[in-house]
PDB file of C-alpha atoms in Angstrom:
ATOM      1  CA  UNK A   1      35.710  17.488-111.087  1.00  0.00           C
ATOM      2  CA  UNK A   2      35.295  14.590-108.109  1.00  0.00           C
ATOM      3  CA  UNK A   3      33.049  15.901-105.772  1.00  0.00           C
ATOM      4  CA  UNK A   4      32.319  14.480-102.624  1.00  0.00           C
ATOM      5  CA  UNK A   5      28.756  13.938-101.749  1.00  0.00           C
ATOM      6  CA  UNK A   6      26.854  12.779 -98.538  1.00  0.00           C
ATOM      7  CA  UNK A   7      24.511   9.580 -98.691  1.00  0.00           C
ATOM      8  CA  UNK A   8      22.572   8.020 -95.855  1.00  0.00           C
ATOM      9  CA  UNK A   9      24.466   6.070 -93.677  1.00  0.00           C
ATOM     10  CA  UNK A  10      27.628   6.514 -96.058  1.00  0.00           C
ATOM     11  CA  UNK A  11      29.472   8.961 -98.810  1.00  0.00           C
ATOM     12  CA  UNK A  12      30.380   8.866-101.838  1.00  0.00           C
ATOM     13  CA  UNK A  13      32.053  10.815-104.774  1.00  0.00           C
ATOM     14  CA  UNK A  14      29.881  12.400-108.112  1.00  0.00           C
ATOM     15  CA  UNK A  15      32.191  12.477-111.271  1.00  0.00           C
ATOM     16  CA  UNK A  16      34.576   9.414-109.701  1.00  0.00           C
ATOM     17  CA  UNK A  17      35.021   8.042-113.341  1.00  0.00           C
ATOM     18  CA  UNK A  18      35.042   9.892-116.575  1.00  0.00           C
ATOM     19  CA  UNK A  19      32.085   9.283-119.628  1.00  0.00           C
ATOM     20  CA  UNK A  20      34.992   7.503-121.598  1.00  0.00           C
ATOM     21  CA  UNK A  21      36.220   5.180-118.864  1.00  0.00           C
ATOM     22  CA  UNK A  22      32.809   4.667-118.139  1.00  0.00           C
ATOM     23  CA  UNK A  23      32.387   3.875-121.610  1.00  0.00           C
ATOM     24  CA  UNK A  24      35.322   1.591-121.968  1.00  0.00           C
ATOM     25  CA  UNK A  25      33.601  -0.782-119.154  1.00  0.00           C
ATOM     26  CA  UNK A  26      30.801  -0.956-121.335  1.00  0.00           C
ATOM     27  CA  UNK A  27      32.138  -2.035-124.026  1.00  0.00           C
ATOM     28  CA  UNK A  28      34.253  -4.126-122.558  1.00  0.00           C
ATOM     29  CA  UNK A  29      31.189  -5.794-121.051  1.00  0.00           C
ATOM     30  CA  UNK A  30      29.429  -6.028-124.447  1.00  0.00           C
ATOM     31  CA  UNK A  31      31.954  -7.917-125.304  1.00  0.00           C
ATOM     32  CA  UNK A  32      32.262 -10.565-122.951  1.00  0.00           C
ATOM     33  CA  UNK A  33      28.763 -11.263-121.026  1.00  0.00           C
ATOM     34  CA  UNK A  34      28.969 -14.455-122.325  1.00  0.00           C
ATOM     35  CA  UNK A  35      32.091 -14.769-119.373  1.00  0.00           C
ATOM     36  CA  UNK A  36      29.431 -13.695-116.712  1.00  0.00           C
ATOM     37  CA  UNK A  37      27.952 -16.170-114.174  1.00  0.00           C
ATOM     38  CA  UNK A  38      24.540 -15.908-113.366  1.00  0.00           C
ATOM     39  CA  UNK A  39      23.542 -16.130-110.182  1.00  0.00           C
ATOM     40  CA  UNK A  40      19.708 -15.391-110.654  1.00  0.00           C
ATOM     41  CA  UNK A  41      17.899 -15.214-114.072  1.00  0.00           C
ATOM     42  CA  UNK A  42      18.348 -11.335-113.298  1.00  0.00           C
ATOM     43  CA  UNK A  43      21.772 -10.993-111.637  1.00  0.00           C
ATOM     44  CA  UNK A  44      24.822 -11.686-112.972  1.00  0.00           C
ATOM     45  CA  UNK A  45      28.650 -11.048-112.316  1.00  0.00           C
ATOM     46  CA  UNK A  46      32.381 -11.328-113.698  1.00  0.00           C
ATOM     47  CA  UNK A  47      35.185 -11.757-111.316  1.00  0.00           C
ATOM     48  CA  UNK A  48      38.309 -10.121-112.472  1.00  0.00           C
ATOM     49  CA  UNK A  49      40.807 -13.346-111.945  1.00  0.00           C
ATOM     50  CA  UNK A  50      43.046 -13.614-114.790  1.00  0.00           C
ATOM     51  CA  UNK A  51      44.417 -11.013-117.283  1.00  0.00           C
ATOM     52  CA  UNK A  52      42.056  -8.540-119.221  1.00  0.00           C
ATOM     53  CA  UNK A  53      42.169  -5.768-121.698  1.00  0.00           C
ATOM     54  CA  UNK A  54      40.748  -3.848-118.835  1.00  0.00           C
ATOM     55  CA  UNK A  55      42.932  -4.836-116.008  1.00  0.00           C
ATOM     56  CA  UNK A  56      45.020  -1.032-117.026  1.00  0.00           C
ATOM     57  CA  UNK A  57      42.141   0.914-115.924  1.00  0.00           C
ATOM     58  CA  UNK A  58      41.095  -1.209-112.736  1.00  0.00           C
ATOM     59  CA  UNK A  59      44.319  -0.328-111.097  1.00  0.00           C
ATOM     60  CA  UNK A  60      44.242   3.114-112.546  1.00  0.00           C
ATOM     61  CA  UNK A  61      40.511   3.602-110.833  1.00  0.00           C
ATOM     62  CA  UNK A  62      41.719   1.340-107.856  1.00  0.00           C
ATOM     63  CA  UNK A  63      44.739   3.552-107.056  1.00  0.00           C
ATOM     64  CA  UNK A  64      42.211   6.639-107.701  1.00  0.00           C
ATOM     65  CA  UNK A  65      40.584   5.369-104.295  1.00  0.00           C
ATOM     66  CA  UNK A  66      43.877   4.657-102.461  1.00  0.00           C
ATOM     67  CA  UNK A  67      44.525   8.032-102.828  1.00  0.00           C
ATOM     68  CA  UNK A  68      41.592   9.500-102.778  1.00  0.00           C
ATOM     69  CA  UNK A  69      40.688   7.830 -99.408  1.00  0.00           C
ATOM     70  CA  UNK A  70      44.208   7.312 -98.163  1.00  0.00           C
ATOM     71  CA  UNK A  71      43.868   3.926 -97.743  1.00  0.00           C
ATOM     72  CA  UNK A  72      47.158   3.030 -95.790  1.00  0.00           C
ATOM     73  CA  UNK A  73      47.016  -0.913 -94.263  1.00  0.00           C
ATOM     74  CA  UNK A  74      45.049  -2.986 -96.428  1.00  0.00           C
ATOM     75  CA  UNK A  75      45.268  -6.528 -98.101  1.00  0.00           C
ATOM     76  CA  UNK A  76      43.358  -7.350-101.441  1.00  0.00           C
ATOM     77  CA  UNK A  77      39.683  -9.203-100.660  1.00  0.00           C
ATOM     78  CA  UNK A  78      40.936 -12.338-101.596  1.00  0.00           C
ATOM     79  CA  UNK A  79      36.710 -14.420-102.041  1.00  0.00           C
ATOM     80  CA  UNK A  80      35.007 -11.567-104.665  1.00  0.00           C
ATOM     81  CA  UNK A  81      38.270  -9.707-105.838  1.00  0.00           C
ATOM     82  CA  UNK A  82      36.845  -6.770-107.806  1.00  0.00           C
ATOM     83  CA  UNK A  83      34.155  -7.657-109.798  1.00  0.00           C
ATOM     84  CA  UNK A  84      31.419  -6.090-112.301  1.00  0.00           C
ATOM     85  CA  UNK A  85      27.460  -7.000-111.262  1.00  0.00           C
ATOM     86  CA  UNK A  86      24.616  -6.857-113.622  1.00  0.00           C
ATOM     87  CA  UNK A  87      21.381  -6.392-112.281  1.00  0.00           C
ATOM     88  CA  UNK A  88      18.877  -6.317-115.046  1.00  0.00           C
ATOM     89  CA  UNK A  89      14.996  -6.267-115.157  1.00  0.00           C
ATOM     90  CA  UNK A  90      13.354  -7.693-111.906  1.00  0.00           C
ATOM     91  CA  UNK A  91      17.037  -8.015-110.508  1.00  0.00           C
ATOM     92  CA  UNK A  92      17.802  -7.101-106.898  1.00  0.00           C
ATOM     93  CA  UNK A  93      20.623  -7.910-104.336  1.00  0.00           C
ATOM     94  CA  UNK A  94      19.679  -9.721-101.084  1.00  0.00           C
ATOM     95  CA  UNK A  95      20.342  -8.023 -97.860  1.00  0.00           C
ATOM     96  CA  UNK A  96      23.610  -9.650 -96.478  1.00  0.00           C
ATOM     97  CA  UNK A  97      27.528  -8.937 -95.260  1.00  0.00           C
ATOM     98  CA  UNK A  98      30.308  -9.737 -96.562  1.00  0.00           C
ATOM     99  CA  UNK A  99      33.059 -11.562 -94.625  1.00  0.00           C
ATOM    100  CA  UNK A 100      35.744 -10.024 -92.594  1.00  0.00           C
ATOM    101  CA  UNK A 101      39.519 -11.230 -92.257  1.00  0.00           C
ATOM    102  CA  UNK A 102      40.290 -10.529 -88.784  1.00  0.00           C
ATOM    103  CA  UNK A 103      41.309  -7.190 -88.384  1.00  0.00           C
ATOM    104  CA  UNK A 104      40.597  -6.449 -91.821  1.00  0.00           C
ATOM    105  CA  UNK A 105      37.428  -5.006 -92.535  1.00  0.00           C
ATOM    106  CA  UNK A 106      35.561  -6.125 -96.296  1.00  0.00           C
ATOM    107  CA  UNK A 107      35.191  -2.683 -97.672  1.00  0.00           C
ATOM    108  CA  UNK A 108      34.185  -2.551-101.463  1.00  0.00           C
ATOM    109  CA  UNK A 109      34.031   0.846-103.303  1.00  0.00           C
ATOM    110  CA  UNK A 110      31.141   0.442-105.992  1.00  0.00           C
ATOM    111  CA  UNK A 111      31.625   2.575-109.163  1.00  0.00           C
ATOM    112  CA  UNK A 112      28.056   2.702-110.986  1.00  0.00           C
ATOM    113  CA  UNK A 113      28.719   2.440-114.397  1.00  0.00           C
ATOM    114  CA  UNK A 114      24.745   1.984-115.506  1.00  0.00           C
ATOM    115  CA  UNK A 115      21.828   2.667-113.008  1.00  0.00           C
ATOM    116  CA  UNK A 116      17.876   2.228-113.927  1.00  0.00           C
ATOM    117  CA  UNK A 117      15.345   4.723-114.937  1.00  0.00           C
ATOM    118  CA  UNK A 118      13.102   3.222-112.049  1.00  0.00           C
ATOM    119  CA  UNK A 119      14.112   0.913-108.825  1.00  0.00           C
ATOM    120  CA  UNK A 120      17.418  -0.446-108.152  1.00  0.00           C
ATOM    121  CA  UNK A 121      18.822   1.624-105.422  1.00  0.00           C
ATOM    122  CA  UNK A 122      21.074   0.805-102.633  1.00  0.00           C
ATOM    123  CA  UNK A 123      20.407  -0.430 -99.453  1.00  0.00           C
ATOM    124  CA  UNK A 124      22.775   0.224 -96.570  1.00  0.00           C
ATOM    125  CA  UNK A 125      21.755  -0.596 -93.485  1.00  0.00           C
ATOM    126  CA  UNK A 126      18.304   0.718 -92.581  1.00  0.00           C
ATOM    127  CA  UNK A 127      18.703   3.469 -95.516  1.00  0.00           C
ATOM    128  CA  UNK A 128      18.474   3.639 -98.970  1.00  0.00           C
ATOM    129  CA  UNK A 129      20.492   5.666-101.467  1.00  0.00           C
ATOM    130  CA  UNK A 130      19.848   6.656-105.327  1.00  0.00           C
ATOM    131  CA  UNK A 131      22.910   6.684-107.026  1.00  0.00           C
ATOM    132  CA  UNK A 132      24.020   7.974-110.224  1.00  0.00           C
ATOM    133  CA  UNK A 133      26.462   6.972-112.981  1.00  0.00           C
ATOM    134  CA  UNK A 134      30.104   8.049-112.863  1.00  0.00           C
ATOM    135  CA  UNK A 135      30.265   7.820-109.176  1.00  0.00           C
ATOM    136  CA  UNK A 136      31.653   5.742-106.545  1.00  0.00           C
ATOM    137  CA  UNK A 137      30.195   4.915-103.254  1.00  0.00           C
ATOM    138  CA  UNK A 138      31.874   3.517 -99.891  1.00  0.00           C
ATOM    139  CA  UNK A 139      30.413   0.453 -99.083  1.00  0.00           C
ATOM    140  CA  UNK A 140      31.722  -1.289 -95.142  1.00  0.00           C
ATOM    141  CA  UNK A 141      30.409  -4.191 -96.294  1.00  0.00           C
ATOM    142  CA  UNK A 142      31.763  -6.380 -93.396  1.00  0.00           C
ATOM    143  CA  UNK A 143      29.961  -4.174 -91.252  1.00  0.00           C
ATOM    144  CA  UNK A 144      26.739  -3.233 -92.552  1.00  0.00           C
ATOM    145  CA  UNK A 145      24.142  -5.006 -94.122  1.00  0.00           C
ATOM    146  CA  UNK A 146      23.440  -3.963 -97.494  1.00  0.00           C
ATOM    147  CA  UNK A 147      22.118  -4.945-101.209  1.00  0.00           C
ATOM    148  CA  UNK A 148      19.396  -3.279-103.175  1.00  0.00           C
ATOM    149  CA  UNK A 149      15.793  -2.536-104.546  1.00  0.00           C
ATOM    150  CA  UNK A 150      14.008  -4.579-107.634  1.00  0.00           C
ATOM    151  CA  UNK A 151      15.575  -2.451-110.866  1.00  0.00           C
ATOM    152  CA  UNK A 152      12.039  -1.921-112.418  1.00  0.00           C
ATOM    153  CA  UNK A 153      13.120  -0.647-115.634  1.00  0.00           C
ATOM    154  CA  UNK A 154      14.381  -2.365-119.074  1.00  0.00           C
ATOM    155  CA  UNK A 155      18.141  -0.287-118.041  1.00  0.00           C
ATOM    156  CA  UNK A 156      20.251  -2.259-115.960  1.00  0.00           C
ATOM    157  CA  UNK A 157      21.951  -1.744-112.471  1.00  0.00           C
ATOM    158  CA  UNK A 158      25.972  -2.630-113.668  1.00  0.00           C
ATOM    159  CA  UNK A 159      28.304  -1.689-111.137  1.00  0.00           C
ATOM    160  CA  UNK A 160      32.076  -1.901-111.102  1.00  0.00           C
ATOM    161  CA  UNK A 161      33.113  -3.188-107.383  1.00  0.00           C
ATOM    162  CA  UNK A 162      36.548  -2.861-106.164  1.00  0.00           C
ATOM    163  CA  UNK A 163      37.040  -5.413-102.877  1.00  0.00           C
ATOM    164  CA  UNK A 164      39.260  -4.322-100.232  1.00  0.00           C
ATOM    165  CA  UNK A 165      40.444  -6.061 -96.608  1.00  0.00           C
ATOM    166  CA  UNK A 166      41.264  -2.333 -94.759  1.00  0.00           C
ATOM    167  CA  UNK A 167      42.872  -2.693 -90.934  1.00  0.00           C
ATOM    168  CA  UNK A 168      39.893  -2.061 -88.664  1.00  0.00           C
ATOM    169  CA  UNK A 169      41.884   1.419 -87.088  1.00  0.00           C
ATOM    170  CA  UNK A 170      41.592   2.698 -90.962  1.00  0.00           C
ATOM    171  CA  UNK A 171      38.137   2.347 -91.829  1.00  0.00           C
TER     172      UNK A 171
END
């Protein structure tokens, strides 16, 4: 059952995404790394531009948040799209925001599909939150700065992020 949970500075929701979705992802990952671009030794991401054998259960999970969140007046984040990032070993994400579109606010909702034994937490603005897998977190990422901690441990930090331009009154 989704339940919602507070974080600092934010919320999220434990249970967002089933063991077998989660699972799928995975796989699905295993299978095409190769595809990824790195952007660090450490970091690395797929952008979800052209057809996949996944592309089923991004807008099943994306329309989970629409209604979820009742998401009303919003445009699709046209520069990242929805993505999947890869922290591994001695892999962190750089404080920084994301660009707006007017009166559309970058808002990505991250679903963490693998999360480190040790470091790799989320940063969001002056906080930081320890996340788990299987849940999604709402990140305002026109708005606040965010990124994360060093992942210290040999599991990575993979996180499914789903970009969204939401009208400024809806956020």
């Amino acid at each position: 059952m989704i339940e919602k949970i507070e974080l600092k500075g934010t919320y999220g929701y434990k249970n967002f995404i089933t063991n077998e979705e989660k699972q799928t992802f995975l796989e699905w990952i295993d299978n095409n790394e190769d595809k990824f671009i790195s952007y660090h030794p450490n970091r690395k991401s797929f952008k979800f531009e052209n057809e996949t054998s996944v592309d089923n259960l991004i807008t099943e999970i994306k329309n989970r948040i629409i209604n979820l969140e009742h998401i009303s007046n919003w445009k699709r984040e046209p520069r990242y799209l929805d993505y999947i990032g890869i922290n591994s070993k001695n892999g962190s994400i750089p404080l920084h925001f994301d660009a707006n579109d007017g009166n559309f606010i970058h808002t990505r909702y991250n679903v963490i599909l693998s999360y480190p034994e040790k470091g790799g937490e989320s940063i969001y603005g002056d906080n930081i939150n320890i996340l788990e897998e299987n849940m999604v977190w709402k990140c305002v990422a026109g708005k606040m700065k965010h990124g994360s901690t060093l992942v210290e441990s040999d599991k990575r930090r993979i996180t499914f992020s789903l970009g969204f331009l939401i009208e400024n009154s809806n956020i």
